[in-house]
PDB file of C-alpha atoms and ligand atoms in Angstrom:
ATOM      1  CA  MET A 147     -23.693  39.205  42.561  1.00 44.00           C
ATOM      2  CA  GLU A 148     -21.121  41.959  42.506  1.00 51.00           C
ATOM      3  CA  GLY A 149     -19.502  42.757  45.777  1.00 57.00           C
ATOM      4  CA  THR A 150     -19.436  39.227  47.132  1.00 84.00           C
ATOM      5  CA  GLY A 151     -16.261  37.316  47.676  1.00 93.00           C
ATOM      6  CA  ASP A 152     -13.922  35.740  50.126  1.00 97.00           C
ATOM      7  CA  TRP A 153     -10.354  36.128  51.258  1.00 98.00           C
ATOM      8  CA  ARG A 154      -8.237  34.212  48.749  1.00 98.00           C
ATOM      9  CA  CYS A 155      -4.722  33.175  49.719  1.00 97.00           C
ATOM     10  CA  ILE A 156      -2.437  33.828  46.749  1.00 97.00           C
ATOM     11  CA  GLY A 157       0.976  32.977  48.163  1.00 97.00           C
ATOM     12  CA  LYS A 158       3.807  34.004  50.438  1.00 98.00           C
ATOM     13  CA  VAL A 159       4.906  37.563  51.024  1.00 98.00           C
ATOM     14  CA  ASN A 160       8.574  36.798  50.353  1.00 98.00           C
ATOM     15  CA  GLU A 161       7.764  35.240  46.941  1.00 97.00           C
ATOM     16  CA  LEU A 162       5.120  37.708  45.760  1.00 98.00           C
ATOM     17  CA  SER A 163       7.164  40.748  46.761  1.00 98.00           C
ATOM     18  CA  LYS A 164       9.950  39.793  44.321  1.00 97.00           C
ATOM     19  CA  LYS A 165       7.959  41.230  41.391  1.00 97.00           C
ATOM     20  CA  LYS A 166       6.626  44.769  41.114  1.00 97.00           C
ATOM     21  CA  CYS A 167       3.822  43.740  38.767  1.00 97.00           C
ATOM     22  CA  GLN A 168       2.379  40.334  38.022  1.00 98.00           C
ATOM     23  CA  ARG A 169      -0.690  38.669  36.668  1.00 98.00           C
ATOM     24  CA  LEU A 170      -3.017  36.649  38.857  1.00 98.00           C
ATOM     25  CA  TYR A 171      -5.076  34.082  36.987  1.00 98.00           C
ATOM     26  CA  SER A 172      -8.684  33.757  38.039  1.00 97.00           C
ATOM     27  CA  ALA A 173     -10.566  30.472  38.240  1.00 96.00           C
ATOM     28  CA  GLY A 174     -13.405  32.470  36.650  1.00 95.00           C
ATOM     29  CA  GLY A 175     -11.558  32.983  33.366  1.00 95.00           C
ATOM     30  CA  LYS A 176      -9.324  35.542  31.721  1.00 96.00           C
ATOM     31  CA  MET A 177     -11.655  38.501  32.091  1.00 97.00           C
ATOM     32  CA  SER A 178     -11.576  38.063  35.875  1.00 97.00           C
ATOM     33  CA  ASP A 179      -7.774  38.047  36.123  1.00 98.00           C
ATOM     34  CA  LEU A 180      -6.105  40.582  38.382  1.00 98.00           C
ATOM     35  CA  ALA A 181      -2.881  42.549  38.373  1.00 98.00           C
ATOM     36  CA  LEU A 182      -0.925  42.408  41.617  1.00 98.00           C
ATOM     37  CA  PHE A 183       1.466  45.256  42.357  1.00 98.00           C
ATOM     38  CA  PHE A 184       4.109  45.514  45.052  1.00 98.00           C
ATOM     39  CA  HIS A 185       5.316  49.031  45.637  1.00 96.00           C
ATOM     40  CA  GLU A 186       7.136  50.574  48.593  1.00 94.00           C
ATOM     41  CA  GLY A 187       6.367  47.646  50.860  1.00 96.00           C
ATOM     42  CA  LYS A 188       2.696  47.363  50.022  1.00 97.00           C
ATOM     43  CA  PHE A 189       0.552  45.123  47.801  1.00 98.00           C
ATOM     44  CA  TYR A 190      -2.263  46.400  45.570  1.00 98.00           C
ATOM     45  CA  ALA A 191      -4.739  44.370  43.503  1.00 98.00           C
ATOM     46  CA  MET A 192      -6.508  45.754  40.444  1.00 98.00           C
ATOM     47  CA  GLU A 193      -8.449  44.227  37.584  1.00 98.00           C
ATOM     48  CA  ALA A 194      -5.916  43.065  35.028  1.00 98.00           C
ATOM     49  CA  TRP A 195      -7.262  44.612  31.827  1.00 98.00           C
ATOM     50  CA  CYS A 196      -7.261  48.341  31.218  1.00 98.00           C
ATOM     51  CA  SER A 197     -10.685  49.987  31.090  1.00 98.00           C
ATOM     52  CA  HIS A 198      -9.554  52.033  28.069  1.00 98.00           C
ATOM     53  CA  LEU A 199      -9.062  49.340  25.420  1.00 98.00           C
ATOM     54  CA  GLY A 200      -8.041  46.283  27.411  1.00 98.00           C
ATOM     55  CA  GLY A 201      -4.275  46.639  27.792  1.00 98.00           C
ATOM     56  CA  PRO A 202      -2.522  44.336  30.276  1.00 98.00           C
ATOM     57  CA  LEU A 203      -1.893  46.421  33.390  1.00 98.00           C
ATOM     58  CA  PHE A 204       0.257  43.673  34.925  1.00 98.00           C
ATOM     59  CA  SER A 205       2.809  44.600  32.227  1.00 98.00           C
ATOM     60  CA  GLY A 206       2.670  48.276  33.171  1.00 97.00           C
ATOM     61  CA  GLU A 207       5.178  50.434  34.987  1.00 96.00           C
ATOM     62  CA  ILE A 208       4.617  51.849  38.440  1.00 97.00           C
ATOM     63  CA  GLU A 209       5.184  55.587  38.563  1.00 95.00           C
ATOM     64  CA  ASP A 210       4.715  58.395  41.011  1.00 94.00           C
ATOM     65  CA  TYR A 211       2.221  60.774  39.467  1.00 92.00           C
ATOM     66  CA  LYS A 212       0.954  63.876  41.213  1.00 91.00           C
ATOM     67  CA  GLY A 213       2.187  62.534  44.539  1.00 94.00           C
ATOM     68  CA  ARG A 214       0.448  59.150  44.351  1.00 95.00           C
ATOM     69  CA  CYS A 215       1.568  55.821  42.955  1.00 97.00           C
ATOM     70  CA  HIS A 216       0.014  54.814  39.679  1.00 98.00           C
ATOM     71  CA  VAL A 217       0.363  52.086  37.102  1.00 98.00           C
ATOM     72  CA  MET A 218       0.910  53.255  33.553  1.00 98.00           C
ATOM     73  CA  CYS A 219      -0.850  51.120  30.975  1.00 98.00           C
ATOM     74  CA  PRO A 220       1.676  49.769  28.445  1.00 98.00           C
ATOM     75  CA  TRP A 221      -0.688  50.358  25.503  1.00 98.00           C
ATOM     76  CA  HIS A 222      -1.521  54.077  25.537  1.00 98.00           C
ATOM     77  CA  GLY A 223       0.026  55.334  28.738  1.00 97.00           C
ATOM     78  CA  TYR A 224      -3.025  56.142  30.835  1.00 97.00           C
ATOM     79  CA  MET A 225      -2.312  56.222  34.537  1.00 97.00           C
ATOM     80  CA  PHE A 226      -4.389  54.493  37.224  1.00 98.00           C
ATOM     81  CA  ASP A 227      -4.076  55.179  40.930  1.00 98.00           C
ATOM     82  CA  LEU A 228      -3.007  51.975  42.690  1.00 98.00           C
ATOM     83  CA  GLN A 229      -5.148  52.699  45.724  1.00 97.00           C
ATOM     84  CA  ASP A 230      -8.497  53.578  44.204  1.00 98.00           C
ATOM     85  CA  GLY A 231      -8.186  52.608  40.519  1.00 98.00           C
ATOM     86  CA  LYS A 232      -9.077  56.109  39.353  1.00 98.00           C
ATOM     87  CA  ASN A 233      -7.764  57.804  36.251  1.00 97.00           C
ATOM     88  CA  GLU A 234      -7.821  61.513  35.546  1.00 94.00           C
ATOM     89  CA  ILE A 235      -9.980  61.336  32.422  1.00 95.00           C
ATOM     90  CA  GLY A 236     -12.614  59.325  34.279  1.00 97.00           C
ATOM     91  CA  LEU A 237     -11.701  55.737  33.519  1.00 98.00           C
ATOM     92  CA  GLN A 238     -11.974  53.445  36.519  1.00 98.00           C
ATOM     93  CA  GLN A 239     -10.335  50.157  37.402  1.00 98.00           C
ATOM     94  CA  GLU A 240     -11.799  47.946  40.102  1.00 98.00           C
ATOM     95  CA  VAL A 241      -9.440  47.521  43.019  1.00 98.00           C
ATOM     96  CA  HIS A 242      -9.564  44.810  45.662  1.00 98.00           C
ATOM     97  CA  GLU A 243      -8.499  44.685  49.282  1.00 98.00           C
ATOM     98  CA  VAL A 244      -5.243  42.943  50.106  1.00 98.00           C
ATOM     99  CA  LYS A 245      -4.183  41.776  53.557  1.00 98.00           C
ATOM    100  CA  ILE A 246      -1.203  39.964  54.994  1.00 98.00           C
ATOM    101  CA  GLU A 247      -1.574  37.355  57.714  1.00 98.00           C
ATOM    102  CA  GLY A 248       1.653  35.872  58.944  1.00 98.00           C
ATOM    103  CA  GLU A 249       3.591  35.105  55.770  1.00 97.00           C
ATOM    104  CA  ASP A 250       0.556  34.797  53.509  1.00 98.00           C
ATOM    105  CA  VAL A 251      -1.017  37.349  51.168  1.00 98.00           C
ATOM    106  CA  PHE A 252      -4.807  37.377  50.728  1.00 98.00           C
ATOM    107  CA  ILE A 253      -7.059  39.234  48.309  1.00 98.00           C
ATOM    108  CA  PHE A 254     -10.776  39.664  48.869  1.00 98.00           C
ATOM    109  CA  TYR A 255     -12.177  38.402  45.575  1.00 98.00           C
ATOM    110  CA  LYS A 256     -15.019  36.525  43.939  1.00 97.00           C
ATOM    111  CA  THR A 257     -12.949  33.625  42.554  1.00 97.00           C
ATOM    112  CA  ALA A 258      -9.850  31.623  43.447  1.00 97.00           C
ATOM    113  CA  LEU A 259      -6.615  33.145  42.110  1.00 97.00           C
ATOM    114  CA  SER A 260      -3.300  31.682  41.083  1.00 97.00           C
ATOM    115  CA  THR A 261       0.064  33.073  40.013  1.00 96.00           C
ATOM    116  CA  SER A 262       0.240  30.518  37.190  1.00 95.00           C
ATOM    117  CA  PRO A 263      -2.317  29.676  34.498  1.00 92.00           C
ATOM    118  CA  SER A 264      -4.438  26.576  34.978  1.00 75.00           C
ATOM    119  CA  SER A 265      -3.509  23.641  32.797  1.00 54.00           C
ATOM    120  CA  GLU A 266      -5.897  23.928  29.886  1.00 50.00           C
TER     121      GLU A 266
HETATM  122  S1  FES B  54      -5.587  50.178  26.691  1.00 96.20           S
HETATM  123 FE1  FES B  54      -4.729  51.039  28.486  1.00 96.20          FE
HETATM  124  S2  FES B  54      -4.379  53.083  27.956  1.00 96.20           S
HETATM  125 FE2  FES B  54      -5.335  52.253  26.213  1.00 96.20          FE
END
C-alpha cells in the first residue's frame, strides 16, 4: 500500500551532513532508493531516480532556482524543488519527511534504508 511506512533511522547528523547529496539504498531494491540532500542546515529526502528518464538525482547539484532550493538532474538538467519534488514542466518526484531526534536522522519510508549497498 502506498503511503504506509515507518520512521527509519539512517545515521547520525554529524556524518550525514558532511555530504550535500548522497544515495540511500533501500532494502526494497534499487527502484526504491532515495536521494538524501543536506542544504543550509536541513535534510531533504527524494526518490533517487529522476521522473524524466531515470537520472540519478543523488549525483545532482543543489541550486537556488526562483528563490527555492532545487536539485538539478545530472542527465538533462531538469530542476526539482527539494521541499515538494515539483518541477516546472509538471514532472514530480516523491519526497519523504525527515526528522532529527537527538543525533539521529530519520526518514518516514516504506523500507529500511542504508548509506551503503547491501552485500549482494
Ligand atoms: S533524466 Fe533527469 S532530466 Fe532527464
